Short mmCIF file of C-alpha atoms and ligand atoms in Angstrom, two decimals:
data_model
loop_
_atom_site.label_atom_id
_atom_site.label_comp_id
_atom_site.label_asym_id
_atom_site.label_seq_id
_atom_site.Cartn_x
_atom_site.Cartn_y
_atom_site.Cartn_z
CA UNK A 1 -30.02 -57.71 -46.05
CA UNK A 2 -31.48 -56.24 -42.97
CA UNK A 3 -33.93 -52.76 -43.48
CA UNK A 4 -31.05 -50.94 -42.18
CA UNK A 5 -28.83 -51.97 -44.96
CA UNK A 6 -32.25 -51.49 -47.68
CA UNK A 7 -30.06 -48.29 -48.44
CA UNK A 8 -27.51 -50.49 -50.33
CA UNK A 9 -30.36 -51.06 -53.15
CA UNK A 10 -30.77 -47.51 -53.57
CA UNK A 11 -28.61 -44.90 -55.60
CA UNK A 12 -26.51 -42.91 -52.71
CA UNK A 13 -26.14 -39.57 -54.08
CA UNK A 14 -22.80 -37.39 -52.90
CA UNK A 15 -20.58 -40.97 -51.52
CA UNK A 16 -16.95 -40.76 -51.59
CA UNK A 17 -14.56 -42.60 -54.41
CA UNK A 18 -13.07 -44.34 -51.79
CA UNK A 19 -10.51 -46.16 -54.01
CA UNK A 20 -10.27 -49.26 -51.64
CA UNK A 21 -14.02 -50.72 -50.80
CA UNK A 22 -12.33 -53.36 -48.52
CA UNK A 23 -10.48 -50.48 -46.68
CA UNK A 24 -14.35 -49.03 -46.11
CA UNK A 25 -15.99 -52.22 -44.75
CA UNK A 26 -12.30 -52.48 -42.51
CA UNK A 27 -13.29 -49.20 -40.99
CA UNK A 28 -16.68 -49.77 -40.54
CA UNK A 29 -16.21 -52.82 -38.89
CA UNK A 30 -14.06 -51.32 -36.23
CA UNK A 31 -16.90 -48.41 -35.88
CA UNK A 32 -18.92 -51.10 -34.93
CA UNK A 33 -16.89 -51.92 -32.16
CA UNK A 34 -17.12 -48.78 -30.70
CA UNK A 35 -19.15 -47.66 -27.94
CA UNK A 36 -21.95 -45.21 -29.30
CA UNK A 37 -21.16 -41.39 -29.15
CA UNK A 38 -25.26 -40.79 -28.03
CA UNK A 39 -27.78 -42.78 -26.08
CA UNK A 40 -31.37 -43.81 -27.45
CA UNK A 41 -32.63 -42.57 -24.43
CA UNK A 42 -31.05 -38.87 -25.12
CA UNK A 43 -32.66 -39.21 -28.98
CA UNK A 44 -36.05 -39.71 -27.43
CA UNK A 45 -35.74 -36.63 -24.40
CA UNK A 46 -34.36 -34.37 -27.85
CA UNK A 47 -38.04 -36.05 -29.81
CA UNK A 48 -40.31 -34.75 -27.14
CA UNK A 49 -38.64 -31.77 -27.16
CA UNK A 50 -39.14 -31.25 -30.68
CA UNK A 51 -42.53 -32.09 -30.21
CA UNK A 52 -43.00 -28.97 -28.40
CA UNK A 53 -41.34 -27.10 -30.61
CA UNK A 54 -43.61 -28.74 -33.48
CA UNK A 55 -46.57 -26.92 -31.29
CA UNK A 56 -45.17 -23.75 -29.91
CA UNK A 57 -43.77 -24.47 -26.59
CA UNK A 58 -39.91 -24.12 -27.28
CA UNK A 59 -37.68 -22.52 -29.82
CA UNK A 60 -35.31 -24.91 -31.68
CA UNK A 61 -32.05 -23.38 -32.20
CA UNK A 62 -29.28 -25.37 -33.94
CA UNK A 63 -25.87 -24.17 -34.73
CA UNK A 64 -21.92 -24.49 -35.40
CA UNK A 65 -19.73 -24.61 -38.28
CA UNK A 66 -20.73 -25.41 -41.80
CA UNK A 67 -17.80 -28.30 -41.56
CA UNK A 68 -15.88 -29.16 -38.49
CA UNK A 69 -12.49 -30.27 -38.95
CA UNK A 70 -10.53 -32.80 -37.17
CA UNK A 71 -8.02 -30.29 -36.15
CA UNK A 72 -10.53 -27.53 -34.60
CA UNK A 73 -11.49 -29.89 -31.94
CA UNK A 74 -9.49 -27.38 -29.59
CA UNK A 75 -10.71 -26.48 -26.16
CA UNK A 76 -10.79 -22.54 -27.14
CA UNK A 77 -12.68 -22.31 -30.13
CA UNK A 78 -15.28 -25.36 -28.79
CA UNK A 79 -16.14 -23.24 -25.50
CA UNK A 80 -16.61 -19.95 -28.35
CA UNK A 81 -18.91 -21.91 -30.39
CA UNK A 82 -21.14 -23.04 -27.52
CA UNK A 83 -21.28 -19.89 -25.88
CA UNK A 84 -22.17 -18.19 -28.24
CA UNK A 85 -25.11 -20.79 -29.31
CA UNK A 86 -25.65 -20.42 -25.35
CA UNK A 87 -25.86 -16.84 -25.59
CA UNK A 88 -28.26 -16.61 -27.93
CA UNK A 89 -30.59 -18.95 -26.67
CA UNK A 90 -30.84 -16.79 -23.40
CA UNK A 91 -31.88 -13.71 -25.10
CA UNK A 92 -34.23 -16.30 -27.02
CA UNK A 93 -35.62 -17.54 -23.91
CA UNK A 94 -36.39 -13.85 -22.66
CA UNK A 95 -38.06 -12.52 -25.84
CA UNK A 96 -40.14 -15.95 -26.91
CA UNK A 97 -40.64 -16.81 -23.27
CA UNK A 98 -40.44 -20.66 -23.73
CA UNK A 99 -37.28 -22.98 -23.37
CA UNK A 100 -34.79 -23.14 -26.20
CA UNK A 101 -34.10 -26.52 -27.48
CA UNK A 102 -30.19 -26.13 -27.52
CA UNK A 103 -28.29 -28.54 -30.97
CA UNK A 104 -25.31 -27.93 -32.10
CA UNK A 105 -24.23 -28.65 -35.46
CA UNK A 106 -21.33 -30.14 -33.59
CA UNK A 107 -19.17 -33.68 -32.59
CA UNK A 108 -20.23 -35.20 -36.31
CA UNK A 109 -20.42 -32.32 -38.66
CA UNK A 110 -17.52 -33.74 -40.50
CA UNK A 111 -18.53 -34.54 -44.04
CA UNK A 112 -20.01 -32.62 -47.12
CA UNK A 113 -21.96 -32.56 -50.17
CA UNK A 114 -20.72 -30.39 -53.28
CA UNK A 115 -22.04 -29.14 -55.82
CA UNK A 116 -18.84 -30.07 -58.07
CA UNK A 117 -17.12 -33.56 -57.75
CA UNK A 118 -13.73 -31.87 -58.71
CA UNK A 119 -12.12 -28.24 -57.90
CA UNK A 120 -9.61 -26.85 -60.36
CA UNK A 121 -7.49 -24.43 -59.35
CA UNK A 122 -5.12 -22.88 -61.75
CA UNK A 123 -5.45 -25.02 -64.62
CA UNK A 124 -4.77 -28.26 -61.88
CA UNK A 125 -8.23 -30.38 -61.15
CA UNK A 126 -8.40 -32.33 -58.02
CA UNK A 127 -10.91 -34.20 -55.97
CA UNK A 128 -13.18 -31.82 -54.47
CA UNK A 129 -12.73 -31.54 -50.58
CA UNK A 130 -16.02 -33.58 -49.20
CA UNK A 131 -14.85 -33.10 -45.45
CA UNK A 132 -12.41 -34.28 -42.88
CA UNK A 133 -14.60 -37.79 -42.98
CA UNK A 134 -13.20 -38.08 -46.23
CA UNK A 135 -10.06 -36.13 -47.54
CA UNK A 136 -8.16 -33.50 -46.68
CA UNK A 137 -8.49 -29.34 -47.12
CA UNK A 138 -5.19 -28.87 -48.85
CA UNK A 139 -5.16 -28.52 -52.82
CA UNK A 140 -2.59 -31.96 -53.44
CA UNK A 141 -3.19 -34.56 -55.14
CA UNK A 142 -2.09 -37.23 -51.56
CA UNK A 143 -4.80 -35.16 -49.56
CA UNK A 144 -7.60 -35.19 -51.81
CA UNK A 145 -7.96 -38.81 -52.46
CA UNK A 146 -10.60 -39.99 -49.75
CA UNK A 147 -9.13 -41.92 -47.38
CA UNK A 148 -11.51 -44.91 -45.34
CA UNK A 149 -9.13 -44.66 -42.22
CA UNK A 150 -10.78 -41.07 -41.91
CA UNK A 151 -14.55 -42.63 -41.03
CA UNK A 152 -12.86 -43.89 -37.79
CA UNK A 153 -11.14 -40.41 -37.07
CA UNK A 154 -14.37 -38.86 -37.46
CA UNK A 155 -15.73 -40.92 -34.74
CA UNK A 156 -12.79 -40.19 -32.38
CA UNK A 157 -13.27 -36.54 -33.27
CA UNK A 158 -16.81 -36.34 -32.38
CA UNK A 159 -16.25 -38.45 -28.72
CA UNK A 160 -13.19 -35.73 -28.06
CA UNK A 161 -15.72 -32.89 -28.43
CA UNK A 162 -18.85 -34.55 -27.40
CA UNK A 163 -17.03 -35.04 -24.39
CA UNK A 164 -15.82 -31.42 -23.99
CA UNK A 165 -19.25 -30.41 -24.82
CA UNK A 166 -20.86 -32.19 -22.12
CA UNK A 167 -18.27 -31.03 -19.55
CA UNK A 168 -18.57 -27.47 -20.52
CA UNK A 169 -22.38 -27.43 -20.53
CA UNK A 170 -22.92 -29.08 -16.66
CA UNK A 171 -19.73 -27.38 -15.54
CA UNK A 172 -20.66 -23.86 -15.12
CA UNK A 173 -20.25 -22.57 -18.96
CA UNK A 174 -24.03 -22.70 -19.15
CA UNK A 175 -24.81 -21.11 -15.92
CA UNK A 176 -27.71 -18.90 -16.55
CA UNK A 177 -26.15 -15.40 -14.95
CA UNK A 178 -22.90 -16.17 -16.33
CA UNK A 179 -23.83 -16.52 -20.19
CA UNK A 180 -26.40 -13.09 -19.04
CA UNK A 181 -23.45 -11.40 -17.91
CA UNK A 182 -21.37 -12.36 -21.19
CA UNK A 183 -24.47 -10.97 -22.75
CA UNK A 184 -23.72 -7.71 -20.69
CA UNK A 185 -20.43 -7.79 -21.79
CA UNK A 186 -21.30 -7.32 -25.44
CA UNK A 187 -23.83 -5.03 -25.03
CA UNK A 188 -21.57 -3.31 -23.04
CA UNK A 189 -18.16 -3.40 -25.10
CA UNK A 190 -19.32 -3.31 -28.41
CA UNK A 191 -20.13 -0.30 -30.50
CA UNK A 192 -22.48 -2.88 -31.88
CA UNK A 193 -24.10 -3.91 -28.43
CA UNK A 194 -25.26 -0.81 -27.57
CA UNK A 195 -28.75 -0.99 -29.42
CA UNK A 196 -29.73 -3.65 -27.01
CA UNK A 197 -29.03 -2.28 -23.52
CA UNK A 198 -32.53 -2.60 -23.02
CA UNK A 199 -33.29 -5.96 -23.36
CA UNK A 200 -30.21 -6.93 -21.51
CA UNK A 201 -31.37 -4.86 -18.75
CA UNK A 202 -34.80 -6.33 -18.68
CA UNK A 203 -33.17 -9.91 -18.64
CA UNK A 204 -31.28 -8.48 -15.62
CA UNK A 205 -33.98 -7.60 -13.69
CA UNK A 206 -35.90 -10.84 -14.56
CA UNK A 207 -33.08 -13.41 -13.86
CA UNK A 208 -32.78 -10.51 -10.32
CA UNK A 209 -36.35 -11.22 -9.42
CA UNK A 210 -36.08 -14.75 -9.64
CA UNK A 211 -33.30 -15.07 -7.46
CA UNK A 212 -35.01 -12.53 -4.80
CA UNK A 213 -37.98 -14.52 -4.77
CA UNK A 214 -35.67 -17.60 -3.91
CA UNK A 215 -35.84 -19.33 -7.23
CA UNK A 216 -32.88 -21.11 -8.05
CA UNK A 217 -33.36 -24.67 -9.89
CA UNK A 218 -30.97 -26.86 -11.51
CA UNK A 219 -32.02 -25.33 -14.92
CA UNK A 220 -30.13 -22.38 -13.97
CA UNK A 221 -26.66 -23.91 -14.02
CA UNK A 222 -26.76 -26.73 -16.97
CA UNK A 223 -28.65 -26.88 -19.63
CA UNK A 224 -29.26 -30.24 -21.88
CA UNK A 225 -27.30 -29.51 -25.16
CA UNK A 226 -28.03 -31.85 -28.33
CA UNK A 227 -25.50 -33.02 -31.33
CA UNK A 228 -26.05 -32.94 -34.72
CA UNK A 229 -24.51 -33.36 -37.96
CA UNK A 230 -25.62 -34.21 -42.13
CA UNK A 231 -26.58 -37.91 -42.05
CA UNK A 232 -24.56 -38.38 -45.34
CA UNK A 233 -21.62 -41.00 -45.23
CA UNK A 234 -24.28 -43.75 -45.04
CA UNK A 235 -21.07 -46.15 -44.48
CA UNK A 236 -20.47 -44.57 -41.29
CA UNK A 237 -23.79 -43.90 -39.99
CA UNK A 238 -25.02 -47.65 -40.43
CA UNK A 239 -22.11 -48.61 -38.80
CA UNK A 240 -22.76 -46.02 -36.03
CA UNK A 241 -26.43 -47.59 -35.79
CA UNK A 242 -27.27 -49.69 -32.75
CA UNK A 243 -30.19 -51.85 -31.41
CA UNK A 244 -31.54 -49.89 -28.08
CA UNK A 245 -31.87 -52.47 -25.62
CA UNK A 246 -34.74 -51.16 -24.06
CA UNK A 247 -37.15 -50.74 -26.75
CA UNK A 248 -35.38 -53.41 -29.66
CA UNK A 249 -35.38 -50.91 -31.94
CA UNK A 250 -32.54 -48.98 -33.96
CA UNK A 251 -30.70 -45.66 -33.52
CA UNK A 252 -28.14 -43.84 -35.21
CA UNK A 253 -25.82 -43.50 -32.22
CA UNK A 254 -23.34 -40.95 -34.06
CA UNK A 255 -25.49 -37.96 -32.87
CA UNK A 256 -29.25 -36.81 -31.20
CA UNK A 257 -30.14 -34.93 -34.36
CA UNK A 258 -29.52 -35.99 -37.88
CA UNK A 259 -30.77 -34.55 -40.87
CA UNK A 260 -30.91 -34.84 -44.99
CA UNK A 261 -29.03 -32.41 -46.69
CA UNK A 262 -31.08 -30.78 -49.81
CA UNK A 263 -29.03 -32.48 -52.34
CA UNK A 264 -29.57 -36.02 -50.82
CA UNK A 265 -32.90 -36.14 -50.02
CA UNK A 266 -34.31 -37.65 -53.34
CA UNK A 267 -37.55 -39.73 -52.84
CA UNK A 268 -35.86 -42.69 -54.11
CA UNK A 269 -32.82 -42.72 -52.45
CA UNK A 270 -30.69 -44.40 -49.86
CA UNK A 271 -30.32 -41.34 -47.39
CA UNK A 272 -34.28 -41.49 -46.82
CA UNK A 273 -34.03 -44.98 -47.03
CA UNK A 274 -31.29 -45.20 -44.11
CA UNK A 275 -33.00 -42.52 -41.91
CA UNK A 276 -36.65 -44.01 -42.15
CA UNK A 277 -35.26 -46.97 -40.21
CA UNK A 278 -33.77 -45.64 -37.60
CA UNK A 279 -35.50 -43.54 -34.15
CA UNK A 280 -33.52 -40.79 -34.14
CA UNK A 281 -35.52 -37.07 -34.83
CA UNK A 282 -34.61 -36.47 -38.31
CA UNK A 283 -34.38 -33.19 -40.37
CA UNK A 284 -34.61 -32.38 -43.86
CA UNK A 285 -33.37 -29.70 -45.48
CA UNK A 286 -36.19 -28.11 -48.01
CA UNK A 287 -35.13 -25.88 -50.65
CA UNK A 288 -36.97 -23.18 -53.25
CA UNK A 289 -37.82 -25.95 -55.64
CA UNK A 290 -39.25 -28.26 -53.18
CA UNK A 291 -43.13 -29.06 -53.98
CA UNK A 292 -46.00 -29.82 -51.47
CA UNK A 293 -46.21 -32.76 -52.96
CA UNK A 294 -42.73 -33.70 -52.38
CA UNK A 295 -43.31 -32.49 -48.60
CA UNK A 296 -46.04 -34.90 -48.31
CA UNK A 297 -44.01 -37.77 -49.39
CA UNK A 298 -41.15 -37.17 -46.99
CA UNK A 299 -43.78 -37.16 -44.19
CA UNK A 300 -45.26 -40.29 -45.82
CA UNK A 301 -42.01 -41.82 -45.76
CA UNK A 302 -39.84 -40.72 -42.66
CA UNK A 303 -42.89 -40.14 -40.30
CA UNK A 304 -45.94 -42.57 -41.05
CA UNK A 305 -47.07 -42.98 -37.75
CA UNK A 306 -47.16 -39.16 -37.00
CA UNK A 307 -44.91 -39.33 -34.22
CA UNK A 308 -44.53 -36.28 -32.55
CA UNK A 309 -41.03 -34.61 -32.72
CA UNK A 310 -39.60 -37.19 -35.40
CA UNK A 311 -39.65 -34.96 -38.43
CA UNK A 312 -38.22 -31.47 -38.52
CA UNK A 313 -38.12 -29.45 -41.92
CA UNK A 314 -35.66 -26.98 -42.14
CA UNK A 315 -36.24 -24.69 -44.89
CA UNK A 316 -33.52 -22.77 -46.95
CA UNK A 317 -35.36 -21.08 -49.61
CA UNK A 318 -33.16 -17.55 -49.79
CA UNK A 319 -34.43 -14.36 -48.97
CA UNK A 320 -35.85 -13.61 -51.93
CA UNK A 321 -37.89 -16.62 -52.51
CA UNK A 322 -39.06 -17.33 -48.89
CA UNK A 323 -42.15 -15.60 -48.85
CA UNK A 324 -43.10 -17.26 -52.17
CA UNK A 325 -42.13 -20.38 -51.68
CA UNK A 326 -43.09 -21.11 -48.13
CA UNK A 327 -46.53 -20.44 -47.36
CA UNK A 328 -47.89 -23.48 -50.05
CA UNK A 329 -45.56 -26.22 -48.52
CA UNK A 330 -46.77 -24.93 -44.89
CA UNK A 331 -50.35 -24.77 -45.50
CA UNK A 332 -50.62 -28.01 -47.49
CA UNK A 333 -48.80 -29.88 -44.94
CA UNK A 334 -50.86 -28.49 -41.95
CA UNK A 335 -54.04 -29.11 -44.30
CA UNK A 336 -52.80 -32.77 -44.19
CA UNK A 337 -52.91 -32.93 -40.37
CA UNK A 338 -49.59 -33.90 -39.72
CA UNK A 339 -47.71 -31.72 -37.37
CA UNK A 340 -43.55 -30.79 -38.15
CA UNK A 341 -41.42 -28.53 -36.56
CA UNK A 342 -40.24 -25.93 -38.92
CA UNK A 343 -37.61 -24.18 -38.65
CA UNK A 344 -35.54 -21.62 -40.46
CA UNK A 345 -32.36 -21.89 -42.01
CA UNK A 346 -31.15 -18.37 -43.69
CA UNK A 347 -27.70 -19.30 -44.69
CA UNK A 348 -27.57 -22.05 -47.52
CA UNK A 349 -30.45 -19.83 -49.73
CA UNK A 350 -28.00 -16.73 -49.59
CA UNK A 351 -24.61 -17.63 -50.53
CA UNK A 352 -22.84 -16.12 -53.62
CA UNK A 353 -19.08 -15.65 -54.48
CA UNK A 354 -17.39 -12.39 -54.18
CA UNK A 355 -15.19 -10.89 -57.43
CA UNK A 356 -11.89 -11.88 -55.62
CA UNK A 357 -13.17 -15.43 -55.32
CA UNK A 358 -14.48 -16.02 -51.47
CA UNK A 359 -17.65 -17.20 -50.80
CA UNK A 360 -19.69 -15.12 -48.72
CA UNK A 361 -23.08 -14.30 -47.46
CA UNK A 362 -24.72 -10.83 -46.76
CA UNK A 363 -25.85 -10.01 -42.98
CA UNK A 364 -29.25 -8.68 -44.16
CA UNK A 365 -29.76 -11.47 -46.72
CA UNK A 366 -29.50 -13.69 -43.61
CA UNK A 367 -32.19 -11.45 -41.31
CA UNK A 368 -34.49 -10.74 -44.66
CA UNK A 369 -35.29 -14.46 -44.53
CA UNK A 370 -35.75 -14.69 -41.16
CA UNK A 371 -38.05 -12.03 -40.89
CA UNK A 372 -39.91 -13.72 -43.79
CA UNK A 373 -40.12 -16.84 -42.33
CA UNK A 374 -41.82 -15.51 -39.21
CA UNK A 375 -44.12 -13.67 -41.36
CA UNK A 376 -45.37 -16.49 -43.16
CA UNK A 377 -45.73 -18.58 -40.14
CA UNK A 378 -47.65 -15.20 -38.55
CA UNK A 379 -49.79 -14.91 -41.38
CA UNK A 380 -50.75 -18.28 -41.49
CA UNK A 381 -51.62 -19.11 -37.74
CA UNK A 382 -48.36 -21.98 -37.92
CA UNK A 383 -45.73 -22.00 -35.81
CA UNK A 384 -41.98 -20.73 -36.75
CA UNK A 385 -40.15 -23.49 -34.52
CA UNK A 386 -36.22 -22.22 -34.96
CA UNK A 387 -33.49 -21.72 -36.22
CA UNK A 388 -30.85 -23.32 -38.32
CA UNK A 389 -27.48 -21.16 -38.63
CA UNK A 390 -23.85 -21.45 -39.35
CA UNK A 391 -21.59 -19.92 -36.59
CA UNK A 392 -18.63 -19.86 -34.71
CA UNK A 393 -17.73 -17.93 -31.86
CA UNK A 394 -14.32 -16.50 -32.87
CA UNK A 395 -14.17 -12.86 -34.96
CA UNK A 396 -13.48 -14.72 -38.25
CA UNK A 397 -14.60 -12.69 -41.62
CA UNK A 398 -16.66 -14.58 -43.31
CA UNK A 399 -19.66 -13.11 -43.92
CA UNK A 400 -20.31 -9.35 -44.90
CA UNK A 401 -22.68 -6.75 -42.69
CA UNK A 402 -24.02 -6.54 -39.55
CA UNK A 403 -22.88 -3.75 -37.27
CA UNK A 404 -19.76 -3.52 -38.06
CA UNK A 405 -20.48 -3.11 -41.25
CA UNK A 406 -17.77 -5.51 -42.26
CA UNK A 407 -16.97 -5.17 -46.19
CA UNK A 408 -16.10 -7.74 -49.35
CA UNK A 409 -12.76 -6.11 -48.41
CA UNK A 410 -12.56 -7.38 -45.29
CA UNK A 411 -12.81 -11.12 -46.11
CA UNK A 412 -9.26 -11.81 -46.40
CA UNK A 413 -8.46 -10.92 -42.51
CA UNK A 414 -9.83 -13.76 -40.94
CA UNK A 415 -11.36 -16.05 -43.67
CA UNK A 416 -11.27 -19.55 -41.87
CA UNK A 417 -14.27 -21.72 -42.80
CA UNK A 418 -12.82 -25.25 -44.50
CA UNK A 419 -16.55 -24.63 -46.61
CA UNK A 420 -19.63 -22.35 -46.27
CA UNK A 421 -19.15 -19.11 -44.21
CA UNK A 422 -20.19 -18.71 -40.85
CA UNK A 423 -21.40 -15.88 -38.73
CA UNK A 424 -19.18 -14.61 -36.37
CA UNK A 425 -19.55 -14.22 -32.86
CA UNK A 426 -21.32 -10.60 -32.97
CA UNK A 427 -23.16 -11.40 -35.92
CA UNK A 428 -24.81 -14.36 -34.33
CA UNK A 429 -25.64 -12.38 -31.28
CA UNK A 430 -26.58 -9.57 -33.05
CA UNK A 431 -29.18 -12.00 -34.82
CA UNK A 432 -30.70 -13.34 -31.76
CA UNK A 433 -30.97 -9.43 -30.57
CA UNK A 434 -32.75 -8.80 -33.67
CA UNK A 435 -35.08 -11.72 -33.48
CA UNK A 436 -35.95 -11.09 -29.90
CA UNK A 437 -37.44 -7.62 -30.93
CA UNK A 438 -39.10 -9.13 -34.03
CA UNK A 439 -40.79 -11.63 -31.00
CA UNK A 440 -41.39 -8.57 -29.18
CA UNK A 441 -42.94 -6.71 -31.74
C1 PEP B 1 -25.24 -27.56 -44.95
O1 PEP B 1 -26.09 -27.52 -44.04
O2 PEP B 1 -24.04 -27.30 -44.78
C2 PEP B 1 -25.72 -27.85 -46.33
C3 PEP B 1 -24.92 -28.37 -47.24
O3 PEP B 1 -26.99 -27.49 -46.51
P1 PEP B 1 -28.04 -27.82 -47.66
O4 PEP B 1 -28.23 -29.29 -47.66
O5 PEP B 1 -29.26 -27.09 -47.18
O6 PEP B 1 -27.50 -27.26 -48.93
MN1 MN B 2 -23.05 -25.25 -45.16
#
């Protein structure tokens, strides 16, 4: 067994049933076939990247649904998603005045932990969905039992809108004046805009000075975008992993980014195992309960050589119990001299369940942590690297707040998410509004 199989060993928490393991090893031996979805050369441009971020000198932002689903690859709700992510890295740019390291939690995002292995609905229990990778949404008995043949859909999936991605971003989506001017556009049309006519104005006359003084580079019209996805079907991701040959050394080739959910990162298990052996940057998800010492150890483990840009800790501690449980694990982890990007997540610390039964998160839950994240960083002389955040670009109802004010009433207009819900389009811009004055401040 080669260290990239070590994982096999280990207990693998959150795997499928799959109810055929020969149907498993079929699939993975045609993923192995395939061409990768990601060169080991784009893993290690996205790794010095995140080595400035680690320091200071960009602004990681990473978002996209909580699951993607096989049929949402479609053109329209793709080219939503990234400009919105596109959008707010602009006003980003502006207010932190470094470059935005742009990931989407996109082309991969396909499979998911629970926190129950069945769902019972009405006095019937079935499967619990785990993702497109692995069964299907609807509540029947033929689409919850995980299906193998999935793990090779998933990779077709992720080419389709990897491939869509990287189209839209060097094909004039990500042109600098026209995401500003879609930025115009909200502030402009929305009721909720209005509050930041300013800043869009100020953009305007930056991105107008530039131009007048002849400035024009190739930075203005694409932009390097980044995929990333939950490292947690380890079946799919070994078979996904390939030797680079410039180097000899192993990558996950299913996506740039990959990261450790919070309910598979276990010390002793086979996610960390799989991910310490291969080059890609790596996150890991830390939530309230996680210790310094436990923070210490995943460094030990995932980054011994202190690489810069391979280990990213996304934090997820709620709103209430950021500013308590933050400041140890950052201090005792710069006191150890190893340097991680941190960066925020706000969503998975703030979900609850409304009384009619949909799962929601509230607006100002999500900015309270973000504001305390910052703080903590502020008060501590550390840097607050990015942040993490589930989002779409279409005016789904998913979570409540933000300008519009929207209501546990409102839910069950245009409730969509397959799993956690996601900001909507104003909501996410709205947030990177309201961070750029907290930047400003
Ligand atoms: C997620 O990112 O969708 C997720 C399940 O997060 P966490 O591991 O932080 O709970
Ligand atoms: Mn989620």
């Amino acid at each position: 067994m080669n260290s990239l199989q070590a994982w096999r060993a280990l207990p693998a928490a959150q795997q499928p049933e799959w109810p055929d393991q020969s149907a498993v090893e079929a699939a993975a031996t045609e993923l192995r076939t395939f061409p990768p979805l990601v060169f080991a050369g784009e893993c290690d441009s996205l790794k010095a990247r995140i080595a400035d971020v680690a320091v200071g000198k960009a602004f990681f932002l990473q978002g996209g649904d909580c699951a993607e689903t096989f049929n949402g690859v479609g053109a329209d709700a793709l080219r939503n998603k990234l400009r919105t992510i596109l959008q707010m890295s602009v006003v980003l740019t502006y207010a932190g005045s470094v470059p935005v390291v742009k990931v989407g939690r996109i082309a991969g995002q396909y499979a998911k932990p629970r926190s129950k292995p069945t769902e019972v609905r009405e006095g019937v229990e079935l499967p619990a969905y785990r993702g497109d990778a692995v069964n299907g949404f609807a509540f029947t008995p033929e689409e919850r039992v995980p299906d193998p043949a999935r793990l090779v859909r998933m990779y077709h999936s992720s080419a389709a809108t990897l491939n869509l991605a990287r189209a839209f971003v060097i094909g004039g989506e990500a042109d600098l004046r026209q995401v500003h001017a879609w930025n115009t556009d909200f502030v402009r049309d929305s009721p909720v805009g209005e509050r930041y006519d300013r800043m869009a104005r100020d953009i305007d006359r930056a991105i107008a000075f530039m131009h007048a003084c002849g400035a024009d580079p190739a930075e203005f019209h694409s932009v390097d975008f980044y995929a990333s996805h939950e490292a947690l079907l380890l079946d799919y991701e070994e078979a996904m992993t390939r030797i680079d040959s410039r180097t000899g050394l192993p990558y996950d080739t299913s996506g740039h980014f990959l990261w450790v959910g919070e309910r598979t990162r276990q010390l002793d298990g086979a996610h960390l195992e799989f991910v310490r052996h291969v080059r890609n940057p790596i996150g890991v998800k830390l939530g309230p309960a996680t210790t310094a010492q436990d923070a210490l150890t995943l460094i030990e483990k995932l980054d011994p050589d202190r690489e810069p840009g391979r280990l990213t800790f996304i934090t997820r501690m709620g709103a209430k119990k950021i500013r308590d449980a933050l400041p140890e694990l950052v201090e005792k982890v710069t006191a150890s001299g190893a340097t991680v990007a941190w960066v925020c997540d706000p969503m998975h610390g703030n979900t609850f369940e409304t009384p009619s039964g949909y799962k929601t998160r509230r607006f100002d839950d999500v900015l309270e942590e973000v504001e305390g994240f910052f703080e903590v960083h502020r008060s501590l002389g550390t840097v607050p690297g990015g942040l993490h955040v589930e989002l779409t670009g279409d005016a789904v109802t998913e979570c409540v707040g933000g300008g519009h004010e929207l209501a546990e009433a409102d839910l069950v207009h245009r409730y969509e998410t397959v799993c956690d819900p996601r900001l909507n389009r104003e909501q996410s811009l709205e947030l990177a509004f309201l961070l750029a004055e907290m930047l400003h401040r």
